[in-house]
Amino acid sequence: MTTHSQTASATPDVAAAHDKILIVDFGSQVTQLIARRVREEGVYSEIVPFQKAEAAFREMKPKAVILSGGPASVLDKNAPSVPMTILDAGVPVLGICYGEQTMAQQLGGTVEAGHHREFGRAHIEITDDCALFEGVWKKGGSYEVWMSHGDRVTKLPDGFRGVAKAPGSPISVIADDKRKFYAMQFHPEVVHTPDGAKLIRNFVRKVARLKGDWTMRAFREEAIEKIRAQVGKGKVICGLSGGVDSAVAAVLIHEAIGDQLTCVFVDHGMLRLAEASTVVDLFRHHYNIPLVHVDASKQFLAELAGVTDPESKRKIIGKLFIDVFDEEAKKIGGADFLAQGTLYPDVIESVSFTGGPSVTIKSHHNVGGLPAHMNMKLVEPLRELFKDEVRALGRELGLPDVFVGRHPFPGPGLAIRCPGEITAEKLDILRAADAVYIEEIRRAGLYDIIWQAFAVLLPVKTVGVMGDGRTYEYVIGLRAVTSTDGMTADFYPFDMRFLGMTATRIINEVKGVNRVVYDVTSKPPGTIEWE
């Protein structure tokens, strides 16, 4: 099996010329948000599990380090810790929640089990000024933050001073200005801490004094050089899905190597309405990129017949994709590389950093490598980017908004929006209902306000009356959420007129549906893909 680590060493590091921040992950479900906040300041950041932090620090040579939160207690036996190599290196360090606690304890302070746990919104009082607060918080002020802790620091390490307090944590923010070590009990990376992004900005710009020169234009130029160095004169096939990630990857790779690239668009029978014609038209006529359109819908649906387990469906679909790509590579005389639109969250969520369940989240992605029989290496030019960064890169590359602005479409296709057995009949119903729903959202001018919207064909039928007849048909569930970061989400508050009109259209126009429901579930921190 060829892995990313086996191939990356032969190519230049995209971020090599830029200031970098290393984020040591202790297992927090919102660690990705720290990286996003840092990158919003134009500084490249990378997340590594605490077990690999020392090696990553030596290799990456970051200008600063951030320690994430996590579910463990520093009072536990064999609790995770930050390598002392990092704390002794003379670079600025910011500790968040668990990161604060392990920093304090490792440097000689005391951490105790909290007598008053804090989870959720809280207010802290600023007791002294420090570099983190400059232009944001003032001494004597009270500010809203998001807490999530049971333990708390009760004795400061030498060189530190307390600069904020809260009811459940009398030492909520600590500062060692000489060593440029700062730490806080709350989570500044989440939107629930209103000024959190500004605090991180102060750490990046005023404490670490980093330049902020990591832009999408710079990424584009450096990624093109990296692709050319990796591919050489080899042939690349790129799997197009119809989403923004693979579209941006394809255009970027084509800009780098031209006709050495062949795109393969697989119609697996679970696409949205008119998906195939939209993708084929863009890449054949707008970009003139070599494209193979494969209709493998019968093959996919035959293999999925009778399968109801979500993980089994993912694995079947993933294997079939590999088989199709392998077959198409042989038709063009063989390919040396397979390109795909893997993003940084895919990489993070496919590796269990702390022994948790995250290793299974992205099981349909080939982020670890390809089967040995394919004899191909992966090209993943977006592997270091988040979704919003991919959109920015897409605009930099000139992709039309029909692709760049599309709602996320977690794959594979409509498979995860059709719980239970997947059949052609159910997919036709779902496809039609989803098209009506999205059309009404666009007509209402809400598409760009809503982060993601989709229909789900629920695995139940209900008795209803339509006209003078009794029906026994499917229920369609509608979902629409708002999100600023893709990690937390809240349902979009449609007015009842919109929902009523949309439901009426679906019931009237989509044969096989007699009931429509709207999901008003909010999503706490964590992934917002549903199945």
Coordinates of C-alpha atoms in Angstrom, one line a residue:
M1 CA 0.0 0.0 0.0
T2 CA 1.3 3.5 -0.9
T3 CA 0.6 6.0 1.8
H4 CA 0.8 9.8 1.8
S5 CA 3.9 9.8 4.0
Q6 CA 5.7 7.5 1.6
T7 CA 5.1 9.9 -1.4
A8 CA 5.2 13.3 0.2
S9 CA 8.9 13.3 1.1
A10 CA 9.8 13.4 -2.6
T11 CA 7.9 16.6 -3.2
P12 CA 8.4 20.2 -1.9
D13 CA 6.5 21.3 1.2
V14 CA 3.7 23.7 0.2
A15 CA 4.0 25.6 3.4
A16 CA 7.9 25.4 3.6
A17 CA 8.4 29.1 2.8
H18 CA 5.9 30.4 5.4
D19 CA 5.6 30.9 9.1
K20 CA 3.9 27.9 10.7
I21 CA 2.1 27.1 13.9
L22 CA 2.0 23.5 15.2
I23 CA -1.2 22.5 17.0
V24 CA -0.8 19.6 19.4
D25 CA -4.1 17.7 19.6
F26 CA -5.1 16.1 22.9
G27 CA -8.4 14.8 21.5
S28 CA -10.8 17.8 21.6
Q29 CA -13.7 17.5 19.1
V30 CA -13.1 21.1 18.1
T31 CA -9.3 21.1 17.5
Q32 CA -9.9 21.7 13.8
L33 CA -11.4 25.1 14.7
I34 CA -8.1 26.2 16.2
A35 CA -6.4 25.5 12.9
R36 CA -9.1 27.4 11.0
R37 CA -8.8 30.4 13.3
V38 CA -5.0 30.5 12.8
R39 CA -5.4 30.2 9.0
E40 CA -7.9 33.0 9.0
E41 CA -4.9 35.1 10.0
G42 CA -3.0 34.0 6.9
V43 CA -0.7 31.7 8.9
Y44 CA -0.3 28.0 8.0
S45 CA -1.2 25.6 10.8
E46 CA -1.1 21.9 11.1
I47 CA -2.6 19.5 13.7
V48 CA -0.7 16.5 15.1
P49 CA -1.6 14.1 17.8
F50 CA 0.2 14.6 21.1
Q51 CA 2.0 11.2 20.6
K52 CA 3.7 12.5 17.5
A53 CA 4.2 16.1 18.6
E54 CA 8.0 15.9 19.3
A55 CA 8.8 14.5 15.9
A56 CA 6.5 17.0 14.1
F57 CA 8.0 19.9 16.0
R58 CA 11.5 19.0 14.9
E59 CA 10.4 18.4 11.3
M60 CA 8.0 21.4 10.9
K61 CA 10.1 24.0 12.9
P62 CA 7.1 26.1 13.8
K63 CA 7.3 29.7 15.0
A64 CA 4.7 29.0 17.7
V65 CA 2.7 26.1 19.3
I66 CA -0.9 25.8 20.4
L67 CA -2.0 23.0 22.8
S68 CA -5.6 21.9 22.3
G69 CA -8.3 20.8 24.8
G70 CA -9.1 17.2 25.3
P71 CA -11.3 14.7 27.3
A72 CA -8.6 13.4 29.6
S73 CA -7.6 14.6 33.1
V74 CA -4.0 15.5 33.9
L75 CA -4.7 13.8 37.2
D76 CA -5.1 10.4 35.5
K77 CA -2.3 7.9 35.4
N78 CA -0.4 8.1 32.1
A79 CA -2.3 11.3 31.1
P80 CA -1.3 12.9 27.8
S81 CA 1.4 15.5 28.0
V82 CA 3.2 18.0 25.8
P83 CA 6.8 17.1 25.1
M84 CA 9.2 19.1 27.2
T85 CA 11.2 19.7 24.1
I86 CA 8.5 22.1 22.9
L87 CA 8.3 23.9 26.2
D88 CA 12.1 24.3 26.3
A89 CA 12.4 25.4 22.7
G90 CA 11.9 29.2 23.3
V91 CA 8.8 29.5 21.0
P92 CA 5.5 31.1 22.1
V93 CA 3.0 28.6 23.4
L94 CA -0.8 28.9 23.9
G95 CA -2.6 26.3 26.0
I96 CA -6.4 25.8 25.7
C97 CA -8.4 24.0 28.4
Y98 CA -6.6 20.7 28.8
G99 CA -3.6 22.4 27.2
E100 CA -3.6 24.9 30.0
Q101 CA -3.8 22.3 32.6
T102 CA -1.0 20.1 31.3
M103 CA 1.2 23.2 30.7
A104 CA 0.7 24.4 34.3
Q105 CA 1.3 21.0 35.8
Q106 CA 4.4 20.2 33.7
L107 CA 5.9 23.5 34.6
G108 CA 5.5 23.1 38.3
G109 CA 2.0 24.3 39.0
T110 CA -0.9 22.4 40.6
V111 CA -4.1 21.1 39.0
E112 CA -7.0 19.8 41.1
A113 CA -10.3 18.2 40.4
G114 CA -12.8 21.0 40.1
H115 CA -15.2 21.5 43.0
H116 CA -17.5 23.5 40.6
R117 CA -17.4 22.1 37.0
E118 CA -18.2 24.5 34.1
F119 CA -19.7 23.3 30.9
G120 CA -21.2 25.8 28.4
R121 CA -21.5 29.6 28.6
A122 CA -19.8 31.4 31.4
H123 CA -18.4 34.8 32.2
I124 CA -14.9 35.6 33.2
E125 CA -13.6 38.7 34.9
I126 CA -10.3 40.3 33.7
T127 CA -8.1 40.9 36.7
D128 CA -4.9 42.2 34.9
D129 CA -3.8 43.2 31.4
C130 CA -1.8 40.9 29.1
A131 CA -0.8 40.7 25.4
L132 CA -3.6 38.4 24.6
F133 CA -6.2 40.9 25.7
E134 CA -4.7 44.0 23.9
G135 CA -7.5 45.8 22.1
V136 CA -10.0 43.1 23.0
W137 CA -10.6 42.9 26.8
K138 CA -10.0 45.5 29.5
K139 CA -9.0 45.0 33.2
G140 CA -12.2 44.9 35.3
G141 CA -14.4 43.9 32.5
S142 CA -16.7 40.8 32.4
Y143 CA -16.9 38.8 29.1
E144 CA -18.7 35.7 27.8
V145 CA -16.8 32.6 27.1
W146 CA -17.4 28.9 26.4
M147 CA -16.2 26.6 29.2
S148 CA -15.8 22.8 29.2
H149 CA -13.8 21.5 32.1
G150 CA -13.9 19.6 35.4
D151 CA -10.3 20.1 36.6
R152 CA -8.8 23.5 37.2
V153 CA -5.4 25.2 37.9
T154 CA -5.0 26.1 41.6
K155 CA -1.4 27.0 41.9
L156 CA 0.6 28.9 39.3
P157 CA 4.0 27.7 37.9
D158 CA 7.0 30.0 38.6
G159 CA 7.0 32.9 36.2
F160 CA 3.2 32.9 35.6
R161 CA 0.5 35.3 36.8
G162 CA -3.2 35.0 36.8
V163 CA -5.0 37.5 34.6
A164 CA -8.6 36.4 34.6
K165 CA -11.0 34.4 36.9
A166 CA -14.4 32.7 36.7
P167 CA -16.7 31.1 39.4
G168 CA -15.6 27.6 38.5
S169 CA -11.9 28.4 37.8
P170 CA -10.4 31.2 39.9
I171 CA -7.3 31.1 37.6
S172 CA -9.0 31.2 34.2
V173 CA -6.2 32.7 32.1
I174 CA -2.5 32.6 33.0
A175 CA 0.5 34.5 31.4
D176 CA 4.2 34.2 31.4
D177 CA 5.1 37.3 29.4
K178 CA 8.9 36.6 29.4
R179 CA 8.6 33.2 27.9
K180 CA 5.5 34.1 25.8
F181 CA 3.5 31.3 27.4
Y182 CA -0.2 31.9 27.7
A183 CA -3.1 29.6 28.6
M184 CA -6.8 29.7 29.2
Q185 CA -9.4 27.5 30.7
F186 CA -12.1 28.3 28.1
H187 CA -12.3 27.6 24.3
P188 CA -11.5 30.7 22.2
E189 CA -11.8 28.7 19.0
V190 CA -15.6 28.2 19.1
V191 CA -18.1 30.8 18.0
H192 CA -19.7 30.6 21.5
T193 CA -16.7 32.7 22.8
P194 CA -17.6 35.9 20.9
D195 CA -14.1 37.4 21.1
G196 CA -12.2 34.2 20.8
A197 CA -11.0 34.7 17.3
K198 CA -9.5 38.1 18.3
L199 CA -7.6 36.5 21.2
I200 CA -6.1 33.9 18.8
R201 CA -5.3 36.7 16.4
N202 CA -3.4 38.5 19.2
F203 CA -1.4 35.3 19.9
V204 CA -0.6 34.9 16.3
R205 CA 0.2 38.5 15.4
K206 CA 1.2 40.3 18.6
V207 CA 2.8 37.5 20.7
A208 CA 4.3 35.2 18.0
R209 CA 4.7 38.2 15.5
L210 CA 4.0 36.0 12.5
K211 CA 3.7 37.6 9.0
G212 CA 0.4 36.1 7.8
D213 CA 1.5 35.6 4.2
W214 CA -0.2 32.2 3.6
T215 CA -2.8 33.1 0.9
M216 CA -4.7 31.1 -1.7
R217 CA -2.6 32.8 -4.4
A218 CA 0.6 31.6 -2.8
F219 CA -0.9 28.2 -2.2
R220 CA -1.9 27.9 -5.9
E221 CA 1.6 28.7 -7.1
E222 CA 3.3 26.4 -4.7
A223 CA 0.8 23.6 -5.1
I224 CA 1.4 23.7 -8.9
E225 CA 5.1 23.3 -8.4
K226 CA 4.5 20.5 -5.9
I227 CA 2.2 18.6 -8.3
R228 CA 4.8 18.9 -11.1
A229 CA 7.6 17.7 -8.9
Q230 CA 5.5 14.7 -7.7
V231 CA 4.0 13.7 -11.1
G232 CA 6.9 14.4 -13.4
K233 CA 6.0 12.9 -16.8
G234 CA 3.5 10.5 -15.3
K235 CA -0.2 10.1 -16.1
V236 CA -2.9 11.1 -13.6
I237 CA -6.5 10.1 -13.5
C238 CA -8.8 12.2 -11.2
G239 CA -12.0 11.0 -9.8
L240 CA -14.7 13.7 -10.3
S241 CA -17.7 13.5 -7.9
G242 CA -19.6 16.7 -8.9
G243 CA -18.7 18.5 -5.7
V244 CA -16.4 21.5 -5.2
D245 CA -13.5 19.5 -3.8
S246 CA -12.8 17.2 -6.7
A247 CA -13.6 20.0 -9.2
V248 CA -11.0 22.3 -7.7
A249 CA -8.5 19.5 -7.5
A250 CA -9.0 18.7 -11.1
V251 CA -8.6 22.3 -12.4
L252 CA -5.5 22.8 -10.2
I253 CA -3.9 19.6 -11.4
H254 CA -4.7 20.4 -15.1
E255 CA -3.1 23.8 -14.6
A256 CA 0.0 22.1 -13.4
I257 CA 0.3 19.2 -15.9
G258 CA -2.2 19.8 -18.7
D259 CA -3.1 16.7 -20.8
Q260 CA -1.2 14.4 -18.5
L261 CA -4.5 14.5 -16.6
T262 CA -7.6 12.5 -17.4
C263 CA -10.7 13.1 -15.3
V264 CA -13.1 10.2 -14.7
F265 CA -16.6 11.0 -13.8
V266 CA -18.5 7.9 -12.5
D267 CA -22.3 8.0 -12.7
H268 CA -23.0 5.5 -9.8
G269 CA -26.7 6.0 -10.0
M270 CA -26.9 8.1 -6.8
L271 CA -26.3 11.5 -8.3
R272 CA -28.5 14.6 -7.8
L273 CA -30.9 15.6 -10.6
A274 CA -29.0 16.7 -13.8
E275 CA -25.7 16.2 -12.0
A276 CA -24.0 14.3 -14.8
S277 CA -24.8 16.8 -17.5
T278 CA -23.6 19.8 -15.4
V279 CA -20.2 18.2 -14.6
V280 CA -19.6 16.9 -18.1
D281 CA -20.5 20.3 -19.7
L282 CA -18.2 22.2 -17.4
F283 CA -15.1 20.0 -17.9
R284 CA -15.5 19.2 -21.5
H285 CA -16.5 22.6 -22.8
H286 CA -15.6 25.3 -20.3
Y287 CA -12.2 23.9 -19.3
N288 CA -11.5 21.5 -22.1
I289 CA -10.1 18.9 -19.7
P290 CA -10.0 15.3 -21.0
L291 CA -12.9 13.6 -19.4
V292 CA -14.2 10.1 -19.4
H293 CA -17.9 9.7 -18.4
V294 CA -18.6 6.2 -17.1
D295 CA -22.2 5.0 -16.5
A296 CA -21.7 2.3 -13.8
S297 CA -25.1 2.8 -12.2
K298 CA -26.3 -0.7 -12.8
Q299 CA -23.1 -2.2 -11.3
F300 CA -23.3 0.0 -8.2
L301 CA -27.0 -0.6 -7.5
A302 CA -26.7 -4.3 -8.1
E303 CA -23.9 -4.6 -5.5
L304 CA -25.9 -2.5 -3.0
A305 CA -29.1 -4.5 -3.4
G306 CA -30.3 -5.8 0.0
V307 CA -27.5 -4.0 2.0
T308 CA -28.8 -1.8 4.8
D309 CA -25.8 -1.3 7.1
P310 CA -24.3 2.2 6.5
E311 CA -20.7 1.2 6.9
S312 CA -21.2 -1.8 4.6
K313 CA -22.6 0.5 2.0
R314 CA -19.7 2.9 2.3
K315 CA -17.2 0.1 1.8
I316 CA -19.0 -1.4 -1.2
I317 CA -19.2 1.9 -2.9
G318 CA -15.5 2.7 -2.1
K319 CA -14.4 -0.6 -3.6
L320 CA -16.5 -0.2 -6.7
F321 CA -15.0 3.3 -7.3
I322 CA -11.5 1.8 -7.1
D323 CA -12.5 -0.9 -9.6
V324 CA -13.8 1.6 -12.1
F325 CA -10.8 3.9 -11.8
D326 CA -8.5 0.9 -12.2
E327 CA -10.3 -0.2 -15.3
E328 CA -10.3 3.3 -16.9
A329 CA -6.6 3.7 -16.1
K330 CA -5.9 0.5 -18.2
K331 CA -7.9 1.9 -21.1
I332 CA -5.6 5.0 -21.4
G333 CA -2.5 2.8 -21.3
G334 CA -2.0 2.9 -17.6
A335 CA -1.8 5.7 -15.0
D336 CA 0.8 6.4 -12.4
F337 CA -1.3 8.5 -10.1
L338 CA -4.9 8.7 -8.9
A339 CA -6.0 12.2 -7.8
Q340 CA -8.8 13.0 -5.4
G341 CA -10.2 15.9 -3.5
T342 CA -9.2 14.8 0.0
L343 CA -9.4 17.7 2.5
Y344 CA -7.6 18.3 5.8
P345 CA -10.7 17.3 7.8
D346 CA -10.8 14.0 5.9
V347 CA -7.2 13.3 6.9
I348 CA -7.8 14.3 10.6
E349 CA -11.0 12.3 10.9
S350 CA -9.5 9.2 9.2
V351 CA -6.8 8.9 11.9
S352 CA -7.6 8.1 15.5
F353 CA -5.4 10.6 17.3
T354 CA -6.2 9.5 20.8
G355 CA -7.6 6.0 20.4
G356 CA -11.2 7.2 19.9
P357 CA -13.7 6.4 17.2
S358 CA -12.6 9.0 14.7
V359 CA -10.7 6.4 12.7
T360 CA -14.1 5.2 11.2
I361 CA -15.5 8.6 10.3
K362 CA -14.1 8.9 6.8
S363 CA -13.9 5.2 5.9
H364 CA -15.1 5.8 2.3
H365 CA -12.0 8.0 1.7
N366 CA -8.8 6.4 0.5
V367 CA -6.7 8.8 2.7
G368 CA -4.4 6.1 3.8
G369 CA -3.5 4.8 0.4
L370 CA -4.7 2.6 -2.4
P371 CA -4.8 -1.2 -2.9
A372 CA -1.4 -2.5 -3.9
H373 CA -2.8 -4.1 -7.1
M374 CA -3.6 -0.6 -8.6
N375 CA 0.1 0.2 -8.7
M376 CA -0.7 3.9 -8.4
K377 CA 0.2 6.7 -6.0
L378 CA -2.3 9.3 -4.6
V379 CA -2.2 12.9 -5.7
E380 CA -4.1 15.0 -3.1
P381 CA -3.3 18.7 -3.7
L382 CA -6.1 19.9 -1.3
R383 CA -5.0 17.7 1.6
E384 CA -3.9 20.7 3.6
L385 CA -7.0 22.8 3.1
F386 CA -10.4 23.2 4.9
K387 CA -13.6 23.6 2.9
D388 CA -13.7 27.4 3.0
E389 CA -10.1 27.5 1.8
V390 CA -11.0 25.2 -1.1
R391 CA -13.8 27.6 -2.1
A392 CA -11.3 30.5 -2.0
L393 CA -8.9 28.5 -4.2
G394 CA -11.7 27.7 -6.6
R395 CA -12.4 31.3 -7.0
E396 CA -8.7 32.0 -7.5
L397 CA -8.8 29.4 -10.2
G398 CA -11.8 31.0 -11.9
L399 CA -14.3 28.2 -11.3
P400 CA -17.9 29.3 -11.8
D401 CA -20.0 29.8 -8.7
V402 CA -22.3 26.9 -9.7
F403 CA -19.4 24.7 -8.3
V404 CA -17.6 26.9 -5.9
G405 CA -20.8 28.0 -4.0
R406 CA -22.4 24.6 -3.9
H407 CA -23.6 23.2 -0.6
P408 CA -21.4 20.4 0.8
F409 CA -22.6 17.1 -0.5
P410 CA -21.1 14.4 1.7
G411 CA -20.7 11.3 -0.2
P412 CA -21.0 9.0 -1.7
G413 CA -23.9 10.7 -3.4
L414 CA -27.4 10.2 -2.3
A415 CA -26.4 6.9 -0.5
I416 CA -26.3 8.5 3.0
R417 CA -29.6 10.3 2.4
C418 CA -31.4 7.0 1.7
P419 CA -31.2 5.0 5.0
G420 CA -31.8 1.3 4.6
E421 CA -31.7 -0.5 1.3
I422 CA -30.9 1.6 -1.7
T423 CA -33.1 0.9 -4.8
A424 CA -33.6 2.8 -8.1
E425 CA -37.2 3.6 -7.2
K426 CA -36.2 5.1 -3.8
L427 CA -33.4 7.1 -5.4
D428 CA -35.8 8.5 -8.1
I429 CA -38.2 9.7 -5.4
L430 CA -35.4 11.2 -3.3
R431 CA -33.8 12.9 -6.3
A432 CA -37.1 14.5 -7.4
A433 CA -37.9 15.7 -3.8
D434 CA -34.5 17.1 -3.3
A435 CA -34.6 19.0 -6.5
V436 CA -37.9 20.7 -5.5
Y437 CA -36.6 21.6 -2.1
I438 CA -33.4 23.2 -3.4
E439 CA -35.4 25.0 -6.1
E440 CA -37.6 26.5 -3.5
I441 CA -34.6 27.5 -1.4
R442 CA -33.0 29.3 -4.4
R443 CA -36.3 30.9 -5.3
A444 CA -36.6 32.3 -1.8
G445 CA -33.1 33.8 -2.0
L446 CA -31.8 31.6 0.9
Y447 CA -29.3 29.3 -0.8
D448 CA -26.2 31.3 0.0
I449 CA -27.5 32.0 3.6
I450 CA -27.9 28.3 4.4
W451 CA -24.8 26.2 4.8
Q452 CA -26.3 22.9 3.8
A453 CA -29.7 21.7 2.8
F454 CA -30.9 18.3 1.6
A455 CA -33.8 15.9 1.5
V456 CA -33.7 12.4 3.1
L457 CA -36.0 9.5 2.1
L458 CA -36.9 8.0 5.5
P459 CA -37.1 4.2 5.7
V460 CA -40.8 4.3 6.7
K461 CA -44.1 4.5 4.9
T462 CA -47.3 6.1 6.3
V463 CA -51.0 5.9 5.5
G464 CA -52.4 9.1 4.1
V465 CA -55.4 10.3 2.1
M466 CA -54.9 12.1 -1.2
G467 CA -58.1 13.3 -2.8
D468 CA -60.6 10.5 -2.3
G469 CA -58.0 7.7 -2.1
R470 CA -56.0 6.2 0.6
T471 CA -52.2 6.1 0.1
Y472 CA -49.3 4.2 1.7
E473 CA -46.2 6.0 0.7
Y474 CA -42.8 7.3 1.8
V475 CA -41.9 10.2 4.2
I476 CA -39.4 12.8 3.1
G477 CA -37.4 14.5 5.7
L478 CA -36.0 18.0 5.0
R479 CA -32.8 19.3 6.6
A480 CA -31.3 22.8 6.4
V481 CA -28.6 24.2 8.7
T482 CA -26.5 27.3 9.2
S483 CA -22.9 27.1 10.2
T484 CA -19.9 29.4 10.3
D485 CA -17.2 26.7 10.5
G486 CA -18.7 23.4 9.5
M487 CA -18.1 22.0 13.0
T488 CA -21.3 23.2 14.8
A489 CA -24.7 23.8 13.2
D490 CA -28.1 25.0 13.9
F491 CA -31.3 24.4 11.9
Y492 CA -32.4 27.2 9.6
P493 CA -35.7 28.7 11.0
F494 CA -37.8 28.6 7.8
D495 CA -41.2 30.3 8.2
M496 CA -44.2 28.0 8.1
R497 CA -45.4 29.4 4.7
F498 CA -42.1 28.3 3.1
L499 CA -42.3 24.8 4.6
G500 CA -46.0 24.5 3.8
M501 CA -45.5 25.5 0.2
T502 CA -42.4 23.2 -0.3
A503 CA -44.1 20.2 1.3
T504 CA -47.2 20.7 -0.9
R505 CA -45.1 20.8 -4.0
I506 CA -43.2 17.7 -3.0
I507 CA -46.4 15.7 -2.2
N508 CA -48.1 16.9 -5.4
E509 CA -45.2 16.5 -7.8
V510 CA -43.2 13.5 -6.4
K511 CA -45.1 10.2 -6.8
G512 CA -44.4 8.0 -3.9
V513 CA -44.5 10.6 -1.1
N514 CA -47.4 11.5 1.1
R515 CA -45.8 13.2 4.0
V516 CA -43.0 15.7 4.6
V517 CA -41.3 16.5 7.9
Y518 CA -38.6 19.2 8.8
D519 CA -35.7 18.4 11.1
V520 CA -35.1 21.1 13.7
T521 CA -32.2 19.3 15.5
S522 CA -29.2 21.5 16.3
K523 CA -25.7 19.9 16.1
P524 CA -23.2 20.5 18.9
P525 CA -19.5 20.5 18.2
G526 CA -18.5 17.6 16.1
T527 CA -19.1 16.5 12.5
I528 CA -22.3 17.7 10.9
E529 CA -22.7 15.0 8.3
W530 CA -25.8 12.9 9.0
E531 CA -26.8 9.4 8.0

